[in-house]
């Protein structure tokens, strides 16, 4: 005798900036006792998914190893330099060049297809960068929710002219780093950004990749409607965006877009933090430096940040999350200032940002870090890294919550020190950050996202009677 099942299947790449918000949501559903939760992602995230279970299991479905083209942390140094160069269009072009690899989706699509055939989800929750995830949902006719860790216009604005866009004409193109109020030259730059993006796909080498993409889509049986430029928006039941309207430039928001604020789990997230909390307690004022998992600093840049820390001595301490492989670029220990604490990894960045002694967040302004810093009322100093970071940086500066380095590529100590002391010395930055903190908290975060998800027809209406999963369950977890 079968039973009515309404499985929910989360799908994401395993990059932390993409995975973590969906993981918080899956954990919230588990905390509420929701049954039949599944999470499909790359093998390297198996332990993280396993740790998400609270009252009910969150089952892990492996999509295999990480695809190097889709994982910025695996790119070689030359590629890294190309995608993080300061010419925003050239960086944007380099990201497309290195990540538009149709063959890389084949195994992921087929593995996910096998998971879907076994789990038979009533609803899929797909991270917005996970193309094979929403293509499969559209092709199979499975209701899906799109999760977006950026400001909403990032996924609602077309990169090319003459294409469908949910934002008005002249809106800043994603990855351009342009403000809402543009000069004549900036308006021209904005239009040129679109035209140059379109032009990329007209050269012979890129046309070959597009042809290969079309062949692979046909081979996989991907539905034509899944190939449209705005397919992930048009066909989604709902778009869950981890922001608030006030943190983006204003435009008419589609009804299906629900802004729920930052996805923050219950805190403390890591009570046993190796004495880090006690150290924070003992400081007068702390600058937290954390540039995500992708940033690769040079020896000169590391030295510049050490010099900035030295200049802050006499009342300000610095907590620096610096990966172990980059710590070899530091000066000898005896040359490091006493007000500097370096950690290869902090157990919870959220716990750090929540600490009352942390007064400013020095960040690359990735989607999660940008919103998380403001969720805890911390003003920002921004060294934008790439793509969406430039867009969030310009909005933060326009909204009075941050300052952006003038020379992020060199990390000039005078520039960094100037921006940090200006933000620390002007209470207006903190007041604006606290204002946005209240908006982000009022948006409801993980609780609001879970309520919206559980209220969708796919999970509330009587669904088909689905027999128990066959005994091949282990195959999805191999």
Short mmCIF file of C-alpha atoms in Angstrom, two decimals:
data_model
loop_
_atom_site.label_atom_id
_atom_site.label_comp_id
_atom_site.label_asym_id
_atom_site.label_seq_id
_atom_site.Cartn_x
_atom_site.Cartn_y
_atom_site.Cartn_z
CA UNK A 1 0.00 0.00 0.00
CA UNK A 2 1.55 3.31 -1.08
CA UNK A 3 1.44 6.56 0.83
CA UNK A 4 1.15 10.14 -0.30
CA UNK A 5 4.65 11.58 -0.51
CA UNK A 6 5.67 15.14 -1.28
CA UNK A 7 9.45 14.99 -1.47
CA UNK A 8 11.38 18.26 -1.69
CA UNK A 9 14.63 18.10 -3.64
CA UNK A 10 17.23 20.85 -3.24
CA UNK A 11 19.78 21.22 -6.05
CA UNK A 12 22.93 23.32 -6.01
CA UNK A 13 26.58 23.44 -6.92
CA UNK A 14 28.80 22.87 -3.89
CA UNK A 15 30.41 26.34 -3.86
CA UNK A 16 29.74 27.71 -0.37
CA UNK A 17 28.25 30.99 -1.58
CA UNK A 18 25.66 29.10 -3.59
CA UNK A 19 25.11 26.10 -1.33
CA UNK A 20 24.84 27.69 2.11
CA UNK A 21 21.52 29.60 1.79
CA UNK A 22 19.73 26.50 0.48
CA UNK A 23 21.32 24.47 3.25
CA UNK A 24 19.92 26.87 5.85
CA UNK A 25 16.46 26.47 4.29
CA UNK A 26 16.70 22.67 4.15
CA UNK A 27 17.76 22.64 7.79
CA UNK A 28 14.80 24.86 8.73
CA UNK A 29 12.40 22.41 7.10
CA UNK A 30 14.09 19.55 8.95
CA UNK A 31 13.78 21.52 12.19
CA UNK A 32 10.03 21.75 11.55
CA UNK A 33 9.79 18.02 11.05
CA UNK A 34 9.13 18.09 7.31
CA UNK A 35 9.57 14.61 5.86
CA UNK A 36 11.24 13.50 2.66
CA UNK A 37 13.93 16.13 2.25
CA UNK A 38 16.68 15.52 -0.28
CA UNK A 39 19.72 17.54 -1.29
CA UNK A 40 21.52 16.89 -4.59
CA UNK A 41 24.96 18.41 -4.96
CA UNK A 42 28.60 17.55 -5.56
CA UNK A 43 30.26 14.82 -3.53
CA UNK A 44 32.51 17.25 -1.64
CA UNK A 45 29.48 18.61 0.27
CA UNK A 46 28.35 15.20 1.58
CA UNK A 47 29.36 15.97 5.19
CA UNK A 48 27.68 19.38 5.17
CA UNK A 49 24.41 17.90 3.95
CA UNK A 50 24.66 15.15 6.52
CA UNK A 51 25.00 17.74 9.28
CA UNK A 52 21.82 19.56 8.17
CA UNK A 53 19.44 17.02 9.67
CA UNK A 54 17.69 18.20 12.84
CA UNK A 55 14.34 16.44 13.46
CA UNK A 56 13.97 14.74 10.10
CA UNK A 57 16.71 13.53 7.75
CA UNK A 58 18.08 15.58 4.88
CA UNK A 59 19.17 12.84 2.51
CA UNK A 60 22.25 13.37 0.37
CA UNK A 61 22.15 12.58 -3.34
CA UNK A 62 25.57 12.74 -4.94
CA UNK A 63 26.05 14.47 -8.29
CA UNK A 64 29.65 13.30 -8.51
CA UNK A 65 32.87 15.23 -8.37
CA UNK A 66 33.22 18.98 -8.80
CA UNK A 67 33.38 20.12 -12.43
CA UNK A 68 36.51 22.31 -12.62
CA UNK A 69 35.01 24.72 -15.18
CA UNK A 70 32.17 25.51 -12.78
CA UNK A 71 34.27 25.90 -9.64
CA UNK A 72 36.23 29.13 -9.39
CA UNK A 73 38.32 27.79 -6.51
CA UNK A 74 39.88 25.26 -8.91
CA UNK A 75 40.78 27.68 -11.72
CA UNK A 76 44.46 28.24 -12.41
CA UNK A 77 46.12 31.54 -11.58
CA UNK A 78 45.95 32.86 -15.14
CA UNK A 79 42.20 32.25 -15.29
CA UNK A 80 41.80 33.81 -11.86
CA UNK A 81 43.58 36.95 -13.04
CA UNK A 82 41.36 37.13 -16.12
CA UNK A 83 38.06 36.81 -14.24
CA UNK A 84 39.06 39.29 -11.53
CA UNK A 85 40.66 41.99 -13.69
CA UNK A 86 39.38 45.51 -13.17
CA UNK A 87 37.90 45.91 -16.65
CA UNK A 88 34.41 44.84 -15.74
CA UNK A 89 33.43 43.78 -19.24
CA UNK A 90 36.64 41.83 -19.81
CA UNK A 91 36.16 40.09 -16.46
CA UNK A 92 32.52 39.34 -17.35
CA UNK A 93 33.64 37.96 -20.72
CA UNK A 94 36.31 35.81 -19.07
CA UNK A 95 33.79 34.30 -16.65
CA UNK A 96 31.51 33.34 -19.56
CA UNK A 97 34.44 32.00 -21.55
CA UNK A 98 35.63 29.75 -18.73
CA UNK A 99 32.25 28.61 -17.36
CA UNK A 100 30.26 28.17 -20.59
CA UNK A 101 31.26 24.54 -21.02
CA UNK A 102 28.24 22.57 -22.27
CA UNK A 103 29.87 19.15 -21.93
CA UNK A 104 30.37 19.80 -18.19
CA UNK A 105 26.61 19.67 -17.65
CA UNK A 106 26.04 16.27 -19.23
CA UNK A 107 27.04 14.07 -16.30
CA UNK A 108 25.39 16.41 -13.78
CA UNK A 109 22.14 16.40 -15.74
CA UNK A 110 22.09 12.62 -16.06
CA UNK A 111 22.95 12.05 -12.41
CA UNK A 112 20.23 14.49 -11.36
CA UNK A 113 17.80 12.82 -13.75
CA UNK A 114 18.46 9.50 -12.03
CA UNK A 115 17.90 11.09 -8.62
CA UNK A 116 14.63 12.64 -9.79
CA UNK A 117 13.41 9.32 -11.20
CA UNK A 118 14.00 7.72 -7.83
CA UNK A 119 12.94 10.49 -5.45
CA UNK A 120 10.04 11.73 -7.62
CA UNK A 121 10.00 15.18 -6.01
CA UNK A 122 6.80 17.16 -5.70
CA UNK A 123 8.95 20.30 -5.64
CA UNK A 124 12.52 21.19 -6.52
CA UNK A 125 14.42 24.12 -4.99
CA UNK A 126 17.19 25.06 -7.40
CA UNK A 127 20.04 27.51 -6.86
CA UNK A 128 19.94 30.20 -9.54
CA UNK A 129 23.37 29.40 -11.05
CA UNK A 130 22.57 25.69 -11.37
CA UNK A 131 21.53 25.60 -15.03
CA UNK A 132 21.18 21.82 -15.31
CA UNK A 133 18.87 21.88 -12.27
CA UNK A 134 16.25 24.24 -13.62
CA UNK A 135 16.58 22.84 -17.16
CA UNK A 136 15.66 19.40 -15.82
CA UNK A 137 12.79 20.74 -13.71
CA UNK A 138 11.31 22.54 -16.72
CA UNK A 139 11.82 19.55 -19.01
CA UNK A 140 10.21 17.11 -16.56
CA UNK A 141 7.39 19.50 -15.64
CA UNK A 142 8.37 19.50 -11.96
CA UNK A 143 7.37 22.65 -10.02
CA UNK A 144 10.48 24.45 -8.86
CA UNK A 145 11.57 27.40 -6.75
CA UNK A 146 14.62 29.41 -7.74
CA UNK A 147 16.97 30.50 -4.92
CA UNK A 148 18.88 33.74 -5.51
CA UNK A 149 21.81 34.86 -3.28
CA UNK A 150 22.23 38.21 -5.10
CA UNK A 151 20.26 41.43 -5.34
CA UNK A 152 17.12 40.67 -7.38
CA UNK A 153 18.04 42.67 -10.48
CA UNK A 154 21.02 40.33 -10.95
CA UNK A 155 18.71 37.61 -12.31
CA UNK A 156 15.95 39.85 -13.67
CA UNK A 157 18.06 41.98 -16.03
CA UNK A 158 19.16 40.79 -19.45
CA UNK A 159 22.84 40.95 -20.36
CA UNK A 160 22.08 41.48 -24.03
CA UNK A 161 19.97 44.01 -25.99
CA UNK A 162 16.56 43.19 -27.48
CA UNK A 163 16.01 40.32 -25.03
CA UNK A 164 13.34 39.98 -22.38
CA UNK A 165 14.17 41.78 -19.15
CA UNK A 166 12.15 42.37 -15.99
CA UNK A 167 13.90 45.67 -15.31
CA UNK A 168 13.29 48.86 -17.31
CA UNK A 169 15.36 50.03 -20.25
CA UNK A 170 18.60 51.65 -19.15
CA UNK A 171 18.82 49.70 -15.88
CA UNK A 172 22.44 48.89 -14.92
CA UNK A 173 23.53 45.64 -16.54
CA UNK A 174 24.57 42.94 -14.04
CA UNK A 175 28.36 42.77 -13.55
CA UNK A 176 28.83 46.28 -14.93
CA UNK A 177 29.22 47.90 -11.49
CA UNK A 178 27.33 50.94 -12.79
CA UNK A 179 25.09 53.08 -10.58
CA UNK A 180 21.43 53.86 -11.09
CA UNK A 181 22.05 57.56 -11.74
CA UNK A 182 24.48 57.48 -14.64
CA UNK A 183 26.36 60.15 -16.48
CA UNK A 184 25.99 60.28 -20.26
CA UNK A 185 29.27 58.36 -20.58
CA UNK A 186 28.05 55.70 -18.14
CA UNK A 187 24.77 55.29 -20.03
CA UNK A 188 26.76 54.70 -23.19
CA UNK A 189 28.99 52.24 -21.32
CA UNK A 190 25.90 50.41 -20.07
CA UNK A 191 24.52 49.97 -23.58
CA UNK A 192 27.92 48.99 -24.92
CA UNK A 193 28.20 46.32 -22.20
CA UNK A 194 25.06 44.67 -23.59
CA UNK A 195 26.17 44.96 -27.21
CA UNK A 196 29.62 43.55 -26.46
CA UNK A 197 28.07 40.62 -24.58
CA UNK A 198 25.90 39.87 -27.60
CA UNK A 199 28.93 40.24 -29.86
CA UNK A 200 30.80 37.59 -27.87
CA UNK A 201 28.45 34.94 -29.18
CA UNK A 202 28.93 35.99 -32.79
CA UNK A 203 32.60 35.14 -33.14
CA UNK A 204 33.48 31.80 -34.67
CA UNK A 205 34.90 30.13 -31.55
CA UNK A 206 31.92 30.97 -29.38
CA UNK A 207 29.47 29.98 -32.14
CA UNK A 208 31.03 26.52 -32.07
CA UNK A 209 30.40 26.30 -28.34
CA UNK A 210 26.79 27.42 -28.85
CA UNK A 211 26.34 24.74 -31.52
CA UNK A 212 27.79 22.16 -29.16
CA UNK A 213 25.42 23.37 -26.45
CA UNK A 214 22.45 22.94 -28.77
CA UNK A 215 23.55 19.41 -29.70
CA UNK A 216 23.96 18.46 -26.04
CA UNK A 217 20.56 19.89 -25.13
CA UNK A 218 19.01 17.83 -27.92
CA UNK A 219 20.90 14.71 -26.81
CA UNK A 220 19.70 15.15 -23.24
CA UNK A 221 16.14 15.83 -24.38
CA UNK A 222 15.99 19.27 -22.75
CA UNK A 223 12.72 20.98 -23.60
CA UNK A 224 12.87 23.99 -25.98
CA UNK A 225 11.19 26.23 -23.41
CA UNK A 226 14.03 25.52 -20.98
CA UNK A 227 16.46 27.16 -23.42
CA UNK A 228 14.93 30.62 -23.29
CA UNK A 229 17.10 33.34 -21.75
CA UNK A 230 14.70 34.04 -18.86
CA UNK A 231 13.49 30.43 -18.54
CA UNK A 232 14.59 30.08 -14.92
CA UNK A 233 12.41 33.07 -13.99
CA UNK A 234 9.49 32.52 -16.34
CA UNK A 235 8.93 28.89 -15.36
CA UNK A 236 9.64 29.09 -11.63
CA UNK A 237 6.73 28.77 -9.21
CA UNK A 238 8.50 31.31 -7.06
CA UNK A 239 11.82 33.15 -6.95
CA UNK A 240 13.22 33.29 -3.41
CA UNK A 241 15.70 36.16 -3.15
CA UNK A 242 17.80 36.58 -0.01
CA UNK A 243 17.65 40.38 -0.06
CA UNK A 244 15.18 43.23 0.42
CA UNK A 245 13.91 45.72 -2.21
CA UNK A 246 15.68 48.62 -0.53
CA UNK A 247 19.12 47.05 -1.18
CA UNK A 248 18.64 47.21 -4.93
CA UNK A 249 17.79 50.09 -7.25
CA UNK A 250 13.99 50.44 -7.53
CA UNK A 251 12.03 48.75 -10.31
CA UNK A 252 8.62 47.01 -10.54
CA UNK A 253 9.13 43.62 -8.90
CA UNK A 254 7.37 40.59 -10.45
CA UNK A 255 4.85 39.07 -8.05
CA UNK A 256 6.57 35.70 -8.03
CA UNK A 257 9.77 37.26 -6.64
CA UNK A 258 9.73 37.02 -2.84
CA UNK A 259 12.44 38.85 -0.94
CA UNK A 260 13.03 37.19 2.42
CA UNK A 261 16.30 38.77 3.59
CA UNK A 262 19.50 37.00 4.55
CA UNK A 263 19.35 33.27 5.24
CA UNK A 264 20.80 33.10 8.75
CA UNK A 265 20.60 29.91 10.87
CA UNK A 266 20.01 29.97 14.63
CA UNK A 267 23.01 31.43 16.45
CA UNK A 268 25.48 30.71 17.84
CA UNK A 269 26.20 28.51 14.88
CA UNK A 270 29.49 27.28 16.36
CA UNK A 271 29.52 27.62 20.19
CA UNK A 272 32.85 25.79 20.40
CA UNK A 273 35.03 28.20 18.41
CA UNK A 274 38.42 27.55 19.94
CA UNK A 275 38.46 30.67 22.09
CA UNK A 276 37.64 33.11 19.29
CA UNK A 277 34.60 34.52 21.10
CA UNK A 278 36.64 35.12 24.24
CA UNK A 279 39.26 36.95 22.19
CA UNK A 280 36.58 39.13 20.61
CA UNK A 281 35.12 39.84 24.05
CA UNK A 282 38.47 41.21 25.17
CA UNK A 283 38.89 43.75 22.35
CA UNK A 284 37.75 47.37 22.24
CA UNK A 285 36.91 47.46 18.53
CA UNK A 286 37.44 44.89 15.80
CA UNK A 287 37.78 45.10 12.03
CA UNK A 288 36.83 41.75 10.51
CA UNK A 289 38.57 40.98 7.21
CA UNK A 290 37.04 38.13 5.22
CA UNK A 291 37.21 37.95 1.44
CA UNK A 292 35.37 34.71 0.72
CA UNK A 293 36.69 31.42 -0.59
CA UNK A 294 37.73 32.57 -4.07
CA UNK A 295 40.02 35.56 -3.36
CA UNK A 296 43.74 34.91 -3.87
CA UNK A 297 45.96 37.63 -2.48
CA UNK A 298 49.54 38.27 -3.57
CA UNK A 299 52.49 38.71 -1.22
CA UNK A 300 52.36 42.47 -1.81
CA UNK A 301 48.65 42.63 -1.02
CA UNK A 302 49.11 40.58 2.14
CA UNK A 303 51.92 42.88 3.21
CA UNK A 304 49.75 45.94 2.54
CA UNK A 305 46.99 44.59 4.80
CA UNK A 306 49.50 43.85 7.55
CA UNK A 307 50.67 47.47 7.27
CA UNK A 308 47.07 48.71 7.56
CA UNK A 309 46.64 46.61 10.70
CA UNK A 310 49.79 48.15 12.17
CA UNK A 311 48.41 51.64 11.52
CA UNK A 312 45.21 50.71 13.39
CA UNK A 313 47.10 49.84 16.60
CA UNK A 314 46.06 51.78 19.67
CA UNK A 315 42.38 50.87 19.95
CA UNK A 316 41.49 48.79 16.90
CA UNK A 317 42.13 45.08 16.48
CA UNK A 318 41.88 43.07 13.27
CA UNK A 319 40.53 39.56 12.84
CA UNK A 320 41.63 38.23 9.46
CA UNK A 321 40.30 35.06 7.90
CA UNK A 322 43.24 34.14 5.68
CA UNK A 323 43.38 30.64 4.10
CA UNK A 324 46.26 28.48 5.27
CA UNK A 325 47.81 28.30 1.80
CA UNK A 326 48.05 32.10 1.69
CA UNK A 327 49.51 32.48 5.18
CA UNK A 328 52.94 31.62 3.77
CA UNK A 329 52.83 35.09 2.19
CA UNK A 330 52.84 36.74 5.62
CA UNK A 331 55.93 38.38 7.10
CA UNK A 332 57.70 36.41 9.87
CA UNK A 333 55.60 36.11 13.06
CA UNK A 334 57.85 38.51 14.99
CA UNK A 335 57.05 41.21 12.41
CA UNK A 336 53.27 40.94 12.78
CA UNK A 337 51.48 43.63 14.83
CA UNK A 338 50.09 42.65 18.22
CA UNK A 339 46.54 43.77 17.29
CA UNK A 340 46.24 41.14 14.53
CA UNK A 341 44.64 37.72 14.90
CA UNK A 342 44.75 35.43 11.86
CA UNK A 343 42.55 32.38 11.40
CA UNK A 344 42.70 30.01 8.44
CA UNK A 345 38.98 29.43 8.94
CA UNK A 346 36.46 30.77 11.41
CA UNK A 347 33.90 28.19 12.58
CA UNK A 348 31.11 30.65 11.82
CA UNK A 349 31.44 33.95 10.01
CA UNK A 350 27.90 34.72 11.15
CA UNK A 351 28.89 34.38 14.81
CA UNK A 352 31.77 36.79 14.17
CA UNK A 353 29.56 39.36 12.43
CA UNK A 354 27.01 39.09 15.23
CA UNK A 355 29.60 39.95 17.88
CA UNK A 356 29.13 43.46 19.34
CA UNK A 357 32.87 44.23 19.26
CA UNK A 358 33.02 43.87 15.46
CA UNK A 359 32.56 47.40 14.10
CA UNK A 360 33.23 47.01 10.38
CA UNK A 361 33.32 44.20 7.83
CA UNK A 362 36.12 44.45 5.23
CA UNK A 363 34.74 42.23 2.47
CA UNK A 364 34.71 41.37 -1.23
CA UNK A 365 30.92 42.04 -1.23
CA UNK A 366 29.79 38.68 -2.56
CA UNK A 367 26.03 38.22 -2.38
CA UNK A 368 25.98 36.40 0.95
CA UNK A 369 28.66 38.44 2.72
CA UNK A 370 27.11 41.74 1.61
CA UNK A 371 23.70 40.82 3.02
CA UNK A 372 25.02 39.04 6.11
CA UNK A 373 27.18 41.99 7.16
CA UNK A 374 24.21 44.33 6.89
CA UNK A 375 21.90 41.83 8.61
CA UNK A 376 24.07 42.31 11.71
CA UNK A 377 24.19 46.09 11.26
CA UNK A 378 27.87 46.23 10.28
CA UNK A 379 29.01 48.90 7.81
CA UNK A 380 31.31 47.67 5.07
CA UNK A 381 34.57 48.49 3.37
CA UNK A 382 34.63 46.74 0.02
CA UNK A 383 37.36 45.32 -2.16
CA UNK A 384 35.13 43.98 -4.98
CA UNK A 385 36.41 40.74 -6.45
CA UNK A 386 34.40 40.01 -9.59
CA UNK A 387 30.99 39.85 -11.33
CA UNK A 388 28.20 40.56 -8.79
CA UNK A 389 30.63 42.03 -6.22
CA UNK A 390 30.97 45.25 -8.23
CA UNK A 391 27.18 45.60 -8.40
CA UNK A 392 26.73 45.15 -4.66
CA UNK A 393 29.67 47.48 -3.98
CA UNK A 394 28.17 50.38 -5.93
CA UNK A 395 24.77 49.89 -4.31
CA UNK A 396 26.29 49.77 -0.83
CA UNK A 397 28.11 53.02 -1.46
CA UNK A 398 25.02 54.68 -2.92
CA UNK A 399 22.94 53.55 0.06
CA UNK A 400 25.44 54.90 2.58
CA UNK A 401 26.51 51.62 4.17
CA UNK A 402 29.96 51.17 2.62
CA UNK A 403 32.98 52.62 0.90
CA UNK A 404 34.79 50.91 -1.97
CA UNK A 405 38.55 50.91 -2.41
CA UNK A 406 39.78 53.23 -5.15
CA UNK A 407 42.50 50.77 -6.13
CA UNK A 408 41.27 47.27 -5.24
CA UNK A 409 43.70 45.57 -7.59
CA UNK A 410 46.76 46.88 -5.75
CA UNK A 411 45.43 47.07 -2.18
CA UNK A 412 47.16 50.38 -1.51
CA UNK A 413 47.58 50.66 2.31
CA UNK A 414 46.81 54.40 2.21
CA UNK A 415 43.58 53.69 0.33
CA UNK A 416 42.53 50.88 2.68
CA UNK A 417 43.39 52.82 5.82
CA UNK A 418 41.51 55.87 4.53
CA UNK A 419 38.33 53.87 3.83
CA UNK A 420 38.44 51.97 7.12
CA UNK A 421 38.99 55.05 9.28
CA UNK A 422 36.29 57.00 7.43
CA UNK A 423 33.73 54.26 7.97
CA UNK A 424 34.79 53.71 11.58
CA UNK A 425 34.85 57.42 12.35
CA UNK A 426 31.48 58.38 10.87
CA UNK A 427 28.46 57.10 12.78
CA UNK A 428 26.25 57.65 9.73
CA UNK A 429 27.59 54.47 8.17
CA UNK A 430 26.61 52.40 11.20
CA UNK A 431 23.19 54.04 11.44
CA UNK A 432 22.47 53.24 7.79
CA UNK A 433 23.69 49.68 8.28
CA UNK A 434 21.43 49.31 11.32
CA UNK A 435 18.50 50.61 9.27
CA UNK A 436 19.04 47.91 6.66
CA UNK A 437 19.55 45.39 9.44
CA UNK A 438 16.02 46.05 10.63
CA UNK A 439 14.66 45.62 7.10
CA UNK A 440 16.53 42.36 6.56
CA UNK A 441 15.37 40.96 9.89
CA UNK A 442 11.77 42.02 9.31
CA UNK A 443 11.80 40.20 5.96
CA UNK A 444 11.78 36.93 7.91
CA UNK A 445 14.79 35.06 6.54
CA UNK A 446 14.71 31.29 6.80
CA UNK A 447 11.33 31.23 8.59
CA UNK A 448 9.63 33.31 5.91
CA UNK A 449 11.28 31.26 3.16
CA UNK A 450 10.08 28.00 4.74
CA UNK A 451 6.54 29.35 5.16
CA UNK A 452 6.42 30.39 1.51
CA UNK A 453 7.77 27.06 0.36
CA UNK A 454 5.34 25.02 2.42
CA UNK A 455 2.46 27.14 1.18
CA UNK A 456 3.02 26.28 -2.49
CA UNK A 457 0.34 24.17 -4.19
CA UNK A 458 2.87 21.45 -4.97
CA UNK A 459 3.17 20.74 -1.24
CA UNK A 460 -0.33 21.58 -0.04
CA UNK A 461 -2.63 20.00 -2.62
CA UNK A 462 -3.31 16.27 -2.58
CA UNK A 463 -0.69 14.78 -4.82
CA UNK A 464 -0.48 11.37 -6.50
CA UNK A 465 -0.02 8.24 -4.48
CA UNK A 466 3.64 7.43 -4.96
CA UNK A 467 4.86 3.94 -4.09
CA UNK A 468 7.85 3.57 -1.81
CA UNK A 469 11.21 4.16 -3.48
CA UNK A 470 12.72 0.99 -4.98
CA UNK A 471 15.60 -0.75 -3.30
CA UNK A 472 18.07 1.04 -5.56
CA UNK A 473 18.12 3.98 -3.12
CA UNK A 474 21.79 3.41 -2.45
CA UNK A 475 22.66 4.26 -6.05
CA UNK A 476 21.67 7.89 -5.58
CA UNK A 477 23.99 8.12 -2.63
CA UNK A 478 27.06 6.40 -4.07
#
